[in-house]
Structure formats: C-alpha cells, structure tokens
C-alpha positions as a Python dict, from the first residue, in 0.01 Angstrom:
ca = {
    (1, 'X'): (0, 0, 0),
    (2, 'X'): (-200, 12, 336),
    (3, 'X'): (39, 264, 473),
    (4, 'X'): (83, 471, 144),
    (5, 'X'): (-170, 751, 272),
    (6, 'X'): (19, 794, 585),
    (7, 'X'): (345, 831, 390),
    (8, 'X'): (188, 1082, 168),
    (9, 'X'): (48, 1289, 460),
    (10, 'X'): (390, 1267, 631),
    (11, 'X'): (567, 1395, 326),
    (12, 'X'): (321, 1689, 302),
    (13, 'X'): (350, 1768, 681),
    (14, 'X'): (-16, 1687, 713),
    (15, 'X'): (-130, 1531, 1041),
    (16, 'X'): (-391, 1264, 968),
    (17, 'X'): (-728, 1242, 1166),
    (18, 'X'): (-731, 970, 1415),
    (19, 'X'): (-1114, 997, 1438),
    (20, 'X'): (-1311, 800, 1180),
    (21, 'X'): (-1437, 1008, 893),
    (22, 'X'): (-1789, 909, 952),
    (23, 'X'): (-1798, 1070, 1293),
    (24, 'X'): (-1673, 1412, 1177),
    (25, 'X'): (-2008, 1534, 1092),
    (26, 'X'): (-2128, 1469, 1450),
    (27, 'X'): (-1837, 1640, 1618),
    (28, 'X'): (-1929, 1992, 1753),
    (29, 'X'): (-1718, 2269, 1613),
    (30, 'X'): (-1456, 2418, 1842),
    (31, 'X'): (-1495, 2789, 1940),
    (32, 'X'): (-1192, 2998, 1999),
    (33, 'X'): (-1211, 3314, 2202),
    (34, 'X'): (-948, 3587, 2208),
    (35, 'X'): (-892, 3830, 2496),
    (36, 'X'): (-1016, 4162, 2361),
    (37, 'X'): (-974, 4471, 2571),
    (38, 'X'): (-1316, 4639, 2643),
    (39, 'X'): (-1369, 4986, 2496),
    (40, 'X'): (-1299, 5281, 2732),
    (41, 'X'): (-1626, 5427, 2880),
    (42, 'X'): (-1743, 5761, 2773),
    (43, 'X'): (-1759, 5928, 3112),
    (44, 'X'): (-1996, 6202, 2974),
    (45, 'X'): (-2239, 5955, 2830),
    (46, 'X'): (-2236, 5750, 3152),
    (47, 'X'): (-2312, 6057, 3355),
    (48, 'X'): (-2592, 6155, 3117),
    (49, 'X'): (-2745, 5805, 3154),
    (50, 'X'): (-2733, 5830, 3535),
    (51, 'X'): (-2899, 6174, 3535),
    (52, 'X'): (-3180, 6067, 3305),
    (53, 'X'): (-3239, 5756, 3529),
    (54, 'X'): (-3243, 5973, 3832),
    (55, 'X'): (-3493, 6219, 3677),
    (56, 'X'): (-3718, 5924, 3583),
    (57, 'X'): (-3698, 5724, 3897),
    (58, 'X'): (-3649, 5977, 4178),
    (59, 'X'): (-3934, 6226, 4214),
    (60, 'X'): (-3840, 6576, 4296),
    (61, 'X'): (-3981, 6755, 4604),
    (62, 'X'): (-4098, 7117, 4627),
    (63, 'X'): (-4075, 7321, 4940),
    (64, 'X'): (-4405, 7346, 5129),
    (65, 'X'): (-4640, 7611, 5002),
    (66, 'X'): (-4638, 7924, 5217),
    (67, 'X'): (-4904, 7928, 5472),
    (68, 'X'): (-5006, 8281, 5391),
    (69, 'X'): (-5083, 8166, 5036),
    (70, 'X'): (-5293, 7876, 5162),
    (71, 'X'): (-5469, 8123, 5394),
    (72, 'X'): (-5542, 8351, 5100),
    (73, 'X'): (-5682, 8070, 4880),
    (74, 'X'): (-5905, 7960, 5176),
    (75, 'X'): (-6044, 8314, 5207),
    (76, 'X'): (-6107, 8328, 4827),
    (77, 'X'): (-6296, 7999, 4841),
    (78, 'X'): (-6462, 8049, 5162),
    (79, 'X'): (-6358, 7707, 5284),
    (80, 'X'): (-6113, 7599, 5563),
    (81, 'X'): (-5934, 7283, 5468),
    (82, 'X'): (-5892, 6997, 5706),
    (83, 'X'): (-5614, 6868, 5480),
    (84, 'X'): (-5426, 7179, 5371),
    (85, 'X'): (-5198, 6964, 5150),
    (86, 'X'): (-5481, 6936, 4911),
    (87, 'X'): (-5447, 7312, 4845),
    (88, 'X'): (-5072, 7254, 4747),
    (89, 'X'): (-5160, 6967, 4515),
    (90, 'X'): (-5445, 7179, 4361),
    (91, 'X'): (-5203, 7472, 4292),
    (92, 'X'): (-4897, 7274, 4153),
    (93, 'X'): (-4845, 7251, 3774),
    (94, 'X'): (-4623, 6970, 3632),
    (95, 'X'): (-4361, 7213, 3533),
    (96, 'X'): (-4290, 7323, 3884),
    (97, 'X'): (-4038, 7035, 3911),
    (98, 'X'): (-3848, 7101, 3595),
    (99, 'X'): (-3615, 6947, 3493),
    (100, 'X'): (-3699, 6655, 3728),
    (101, 'X'): (-4006, 6436, 3748),
    (102, 'X'): (-4268, 6573, 3995),
    (103, 'X'): (-4410, 6378, 4278),
    (104, 'X'): (-4755, 6521, 4231),
    (105, 'X'): (-4955, 6787, 4041),
    (106, 'X'): (-5306, 6919, 4019),
    (107, 'X'): (-5418, 6676, 3740),
    (108, 'X'): (-5601, 6419, 3959),
    (109, 'X'): (-5804, 6685, 4144),
    (110, 'X'): (-5869, 6868, 3821),
    (111, 'X'): (-6018, 6540, 3694),
    (112, 'X'): (-6255, 6524, 3989),
    (113, 'X'): (-6344, 6893, 3983),
    (114, 'X'): (-6427, 6877, 3625),
    (115, 'X'): (-6675, 6591, 3679),
    (116, 'X'): (-6844, 6768, 3978),
    (117, 'X'): (-6864, 7100, 3799),
    (118, 'X'): (-7016, 6957, 3477),
    (119, 'X'): (-7288, 6775, 3671),
    (120, 'X'): (-7374, 7078, 3880),
    (121, 'X'): (-7404, 7314, 3581),
    (122, 'X'): (-7613, 7065, 3389),
    (123, 'X'): (-7840, 7026, 3690),
    (124, 'X'): (-7859, 7405, 3724),
    (125, 'X'): (-7966, 7451, 3365),
    (126, 'X'): (-8200, 7165, 3367),
    (127, 'X'): (-8409, 7286, 3665),
    (128, 'X'): (-8385, 7668, 3588),
    (129, 'X'): (-8521, 7610, 3238),
    (130, 'X'): (-8782, 7344, 3248),
    (131, 'X'): (-8908, 7409, 2892),
    (132, 'X'): (-8563, 7465, 2718),
    (133, 'X'): (-8476, 7235, 2437),
    (134, 'X'): (-8159, 7012, 2460),
    (135, 'X'): (-7967, 7206, 2203),
    (136, 'X'): (-7981, 7544, 2388),
    (137, 'X'): (-7929, 7360, 2719),
    (138, 'X'): (-7605, 7213, 2586),
    (139, 'X'): (-7482, 7550, 2464),
    (140, 'X'): (-7565, 7704, 2800),
    (141, 'X'): (-7389, 7435, 2997),
    (142, 'X'): (-7081, 7452, 2786),
    (143, 'X'): (-7062, 7834, 2816),
    (144, 'X'): (-7050, 7804, 3198),
    (145, 'X'): (-6791, 7531, 3231),
    (146, 'X'): (-6564, 7596, 2921),
    (147, 'X'): (-6209, 7698, 2931),
    (148, 'X'): (-6283, 8078, 2887),
    (149, 'X'): (-6538, 8095, 3160),
    (150, 'X'): (-6324, 7917, 3407),
    (151, 'X'): (-6013, 8120, 3316),
    (152, 'X'): (-6222, 8437, 3379),
    (153, 'X'): (-6306, 8306, 3727),
    (154, 'X'): (-5935, 8232, 3802),
    (155, 'X'): (-5832, 8588, 3696),
    (156, 'X'): (-6131, 8768, 3858),
    (157, 'X'): (-6031, 8623, 4201),
    (158, 'X'): (-5653, 8614, 4152),
    (159, 'X'): (-5615, 8246, 4178),
    (160, 'X'): (-5334, 8241, 3922),
    (161, 'X'): (-5117, 8444, 4156),
    (162, 'X'): (-5066, 8131, 4378),
    (163, 'X'): (-4987, 7874, 4100),
    (164, 'X'): (-4651, 7701, 4129),
    (165, 'X'): (-4499, 7651, 3797),
    (166, 'X'): (-4194, 7698, 3585),
    (167, 'X'): (-4359, 7746, 3248),
    (168, 'X'): (-4166, 8040, 3090),
    (169, 'X'): (-4446, 8161, 2859),
    (170, 'X'): (-4732, 8128, 3104),
    (171, 'X'): (-4709, 8476, 3250),
    (172, 'X'): (-4708, 8656, 2916),
    (173, 'X'): (-5009, 8446, 2805),
    (174, 'X'): (-5208, 8525, 3115),
    (175, 'X'): (-5125, 8892, 3085),
    (176, 'X'): (-5246, 8886, 2709),
    (177, 'X'): (-5567, 8719, 2818),
    (178, 'X'): (-5636, 8976, 3092),
    (179, 'X'): (-5588, 9255, 2851),
    (180, 'X'): (-5834, 9103, 2603),
    (181, 'X'): (-6106, 9051, 2854),
    (182, 'X'): (-6195, 9423, 2841),
    (183, 'X'): (-6344, 9371, 2486),
    (184, 'X'): (-6578, 9087, 2597),
    (185, 'X'): (-6746, 9157, 2948),
    (186, 'X'): (-6927, 8818, 2971),
    (187, 'X'): (-6794, 8571, 2710),
    (188, 'X'): (-6622, 8603, 2368),
    (189, 'X'): (-6789, 8288, 2212),
    (190, 'X'): (-6467, 8138, 2084),
    (191, 'X'): (-6265, 8460, 2005),
    (192, 'X'): (-6039, 8456, 2296),
    (193, 'X'): (-5768, 8193, 2362),
    (194, 'X'): (-5713, 8157, 2733),
    (195, 'X'): (-5433, 7963, 2884),
    (196, 'X'): (-5569, 7613, 2974),
    (197, 'X'): (-5395, 7621, 3319),
    (198, 'X'): (-5629, 7908, 3437),
    (199, 'X'): (-5929, 7674, 3385),
    (200, 'X'): (-5741, 7382, 3528),
    (201, 'X'): (-5679, 7529, 3872),
    (202, 'X'): (-6043, 7636, 3911),
    (203, 'X'): (-6138, 7270, 3856),
    (204, 'X'): (-5861, 7131, 4070),
    (205, 'X'): (-5951, 7361, 4369),
    (206, 'X'): (-6315, 7252, 4346),
    (207, 'X'): (-6198, 6894, 4334),
    (208, 'X'): (-5987, 6969, 4645),
    (209, 'X'): (-6295, 7093, 4827),
    (210, 'X'): (-6492, 6792, 4718),
    (211, 'X'): (-6232, 6560, 4860),
    (212, 'X'): (-6172, 6754, 5168),
    (213, 'X'): (-6542, 6764, 5251),
    (214, 'X'): (-6586, 6389, 5212),
    (215, 'X'): (-6771, 6436, 4869),
    (216, 'X'): (-7003, 6720, 4986),
    (217, 'X'): (-7140, 6825, 4650),
    (218, 'X'): (-7349, 7107, 4794),
    (219, 'X'): (-7038, 7287, 4941),
    (220, 'X'): (-6867, 7273, 4612),
    (221, 'X'): (-7152, 7411, 4420),
    (222, 'X'): (-7201, 7702, 4655),
    (223, 'X'): (-6844, 7794, 4616),
    (224, 'X'): (-6863, 7776, 4236),
    (225, 'X'): (-7183, 7981, 4211),
    (226, 'X'): (-7027, 8261, 4427),
    (227, 'X'): (-6705, 8262, 4222),
    (228, 'X'): (-6871, 8238, 3879),
    (229, 'X'): (-7099, 8537, 3902),
    (230, 'X'): (-7234, 8645, 3667),
    (231, 'X'): (-7356, 8297, 3571),
    (232, 'X'): (-7433, 8292, 3198),
    (233, 'X'): (-7804, 8272, 3135),
    (234, 'X'): (-8013, 8205, 2820),
    (235, 'X'): (-8058, 8588, 2806),
    (236, 'X'): (-7689, 8665, 2823),
    (237, 'X'): (-7572, 8372, 2612),
    (238, 'X'): (-7449, 8514, 2283),
    (239, 'X'): (-7437, 8324, 1949),
    (240, 'X'): (-7115, 8181, 1835),
    (241, 'X'): (-6984, 8386, 1536),
    (242, 'X'): (-6957, 8082, 1296),
    (243, 'X'): (-7309, 7972, 1375),
    (244, 'X'): (-7453, 8321, 1338),
    (245, 'X'): (-7266, 8380, 1011),
    (246, 'X'): (-7399, 8047, 871),
    (247, 'X'): (-7753, 8128, 971),
    (248, 'X'): (-7756, 8469, 821),
    (249, 'X'): (-7606, 8356, 492),
    (250, 'X'): (-7860, 8074, 463),
    (251, 'X'): (-8128, 8347, 522),
    (252, 'X'): (-7974, 8568, 245),
    (253, 'X'): (-7923, 8259, 18),
    (254, 'X'): (-7553, 8340, -14),
    (255, 'X'): (-7281, 8092, -47),
    (256, 'X'): (-7030, 8077, 241),
    (257, 'X'): (-6690, 7916, 235),
    (258, 'X'): (-6383, 7922, 462),
    (259, 'X'): (-6044, 7910, 284),
    (260, 'X'): (-5747, 7810, 493),
    (261, 'X'): (-5401, 7926, 398),
    (262, 'X'): (-5120, 7773, 593),
    (263, 'X'): (-4811, 7982, 643),
    (264, 'X'): (-4483, 7897, 801),
    (265, 'X'): (-4582, 8053, 1141),
    (266, 'X'): (-4934, 8152, 1125),
    (267, 'X'): (-5257, 8030, 984),
    (268, 'X'): (-5476, 8265, 770),
    (269, 'X'): (-5837, 8208, 713),
    (270, 'X'): (-6045, 8396, 460),
    (271, 'X'): (-6414, 8394, 451),
    (272, 'X'): (-6576, 8399, 107),
    (273, 'X'): (-6926, 8513, 33),
    (274, 'X'): (-7032, 8407, -316),
    (275, 'X'): (-6676, 8378, -392),
    (276, 'X'): (-6572, 8724, -265),
    (277, 'X'): (-6351, 8780, 39),
    (278, 'X'): (-6563, 8941, 309),
    (279, 'X'): (-6354, 8873, 616),
    (280, 'X'): (-6007, 8733, 707),
    (281, 'X'): (-5804, 8651, 1025),
    (282, 'X'): (-5444, 8532, 1091),
    (283, 'X'): (-5359, 8349, 1417),
    (284, 'X'): (-5092, 8084, 1469),
    (285, 'X'): (-5150, 7881, 1784),
    (286, 'X'): (-5498, 7718, 1721),
    (287, 'X'): (-5695, 7675, 1396),
    (288, 'X'): (-6050, 7696, 1551),
    (289, 'X'): (-5968, 8026, 1711),
    (290, 'X'): (-5848, 8158, 1376),
    (291, 'X'): (-6173, 8034, 1216),
    (292, 'X'): (-6386, 8204, 1486),
    (293, 'X'): (-6207, 8530, 1449),
    (294, 'X'): (-6233, 8532, 1065),
    (295, 'X'): (-6606, 8450, 1096),
    (296, 'X'): (-6652, 8742, 1342),
    (297, 'X'): (-6481, 8982, 1107),
    (298, 'X'): (-6694, 8855, 814),
    (299, 'X'): (-7014, 8872, 1026),
    (300, 'X'): (-6947, 9234, 1127),
    (301, 'X'): (-6874, 9332, 765),
    (302, 'X'): (-7185, 9162, 639),
    (303, 'X'): (-7413, 9333, 888),
    (304, 'X'): (-7251, 9671, 797),
    (305, 'X'): (-7322, 9610, 431),
    (306, 'X'): (-7679, 9508, 501),
    (307, 'X'): (-7739, 9807, 724),
    (308, 'X'): (-7606, 10051, 447),
    (309, 'X'): (-7782, 9861, 162),
    (310, 'X'): (-7453, 9794, -11),
    (311, 'X'): (-7440, 9411, -17),
    (312, 'X'): (-7534, 9377, -375),
    (313, 'X'): (-7277, 9630, -467),
    (314, 'X'): (-7015, 9443, -271),
    (315, 'X'): (-7091, 9122, -434),
    (316, 'X'): (-7091, 9268, -785),
    (317, 'X'): (-6790, 9499, -766),
    (318, 'X'): (-6547, 9338, -517),
    (319, 'X'): (-6272, 9150, -672),
}
C-alpha cells in the first residue's frame, strides 16, 4: 500500500515530487525567458529624435552683427558702447535662430530697460506736476511708457531696421502700424495695435546702455528724453475712448452696454445706448483693441447726435 501512489503515478506517466509538499509554498516560481528578436528601429524616427535633442541642447550661433549697423545704432542713441556685444544682444529676437534654440536674445536687457524706464518716467511726472493727483499721474506715466509710445520711438528713429529676426509676419505688422500713425500724431489711446517687438527693442537698448555705463541712470534718461520727443504732457494727454464714453453717458443718464459677438476669425463688439446700437467695430487679434475702437465709433456718433440735437430722435426711432 505504501508504494501504491508511486505505481499510479508511473502508470499515468506522472513524475512525482521529491520535495515535501509542505515546502512547495515557499519555493520561488521559476521564470522562463525566450529569446525574442528586437524590433527593427525606425530610422526616420531615430533621426527625428536626434534632431530634436540637438535643437534643445545645442544653442545656435548667429554671425556677428555688422559693424556698420552697430555704428548706426550708436549714432541714434548718442552713446559709444564699451561692450559692443550688448548692441547685438539688444537687437536679437528669439526667432533669429529658428528652427534651433538661440544662445541669447534681447529679453534680459528688455527686463532691465523696462525697470529703469518706468522709474524715470514716474520720477519725471512726479516732480514736473507737484500738485497732480495719483490718478492722472498714473495715466501720464502709462502713456509715456506703454507699447504704443515706445513703438513710435522705434519707428521714428528707424531702430526696427536693425532688428535680427525670422518672424514672417513682423514686417507687414510694422508697415501697417507705420501707415496708421498718420491718423494719430501723438497717441491713439488704445486704438492702434503696435507690434510688441518695437517697444521691446527700445527697452532692450536702454537696458544695454544702463549695463554698459555701469548702471548710470542719468545717461539712460537723457537718451530716452531725446528719443521720446514729444514727451506726452498733461495738456497733450487725451482721454481713453472707453473712459470718455462712460463719462458722457453718465452725464446724459443713458445706459451704456458693450455686446461681444464672437465669430470664427474676428471679434465684433456692438455698443448699445439705451438698448440701441450706436457704434460697432470688428477686430480679430485683440479683444481690448476691438472694444476701444467700438467705443471710439460710438463716442464720435454720440457727439455728432448731440451737436445736431438729434439724440432723442435716434433713441426713439432707431431699431
């Protein structure tokens, strides 16, 4: 009887365990590996990965800026640079290296120039108008350092001609801005949409001068005041169209409302006066510009109706 299980296993061609059954639960499982051929590499994908890694890790280098261009910028600024490389850095847009990663751009110098310029204009406004309230001081400071004002400086002195970039739409945007300047000799108060890069290079060049002169604020400020003429004063500072429209409607006790209509490509803003459309504008790139332009159309229309004594007729009959 003792050998009966062995005989049964033998008859069934089963090989019995020689290890006691109680130890089976503590025996680690055997792992079997089979030789599997690795997949063939995708040569195109490997090359693409290598190119991406190269773009991310190896900065591209641009040829040196032409000496004649640096000379021209020094003449515009009225400053001879001890470190002329600062001029190259101040005039290099990030797109100049496309499609590779750039080694440097004007962004750091722009950061410095923006800080120095904001302080300078705030100081000028504060001491020029000792009795001016904070609200008008803020508006006056903003008008002299905002994107439009600085873009006007860049265009007026031809700074943009020396910008190193590969942004395909930039030239057409600058040309459009230059054409629109004729309609607003001093400032448009939010109606124009200048390319940001124009303001950036003014700030970056001022930052470059600040660094080159070992933080000489007076030199930077003299350059800016000369380039920025005419400096916007409290007398030449116009009102923002949205602000002026709100003030006029409050005075007339009329209800004002802006109605946005989003389209596939452009944004249309209607201005409603007591529920009647009195002005409208369509502009795609920026919502605030569209609002400002719609307010200007409505403001001009409202002033026309008031001067002709036809506002009540408009509010009553317009549908």
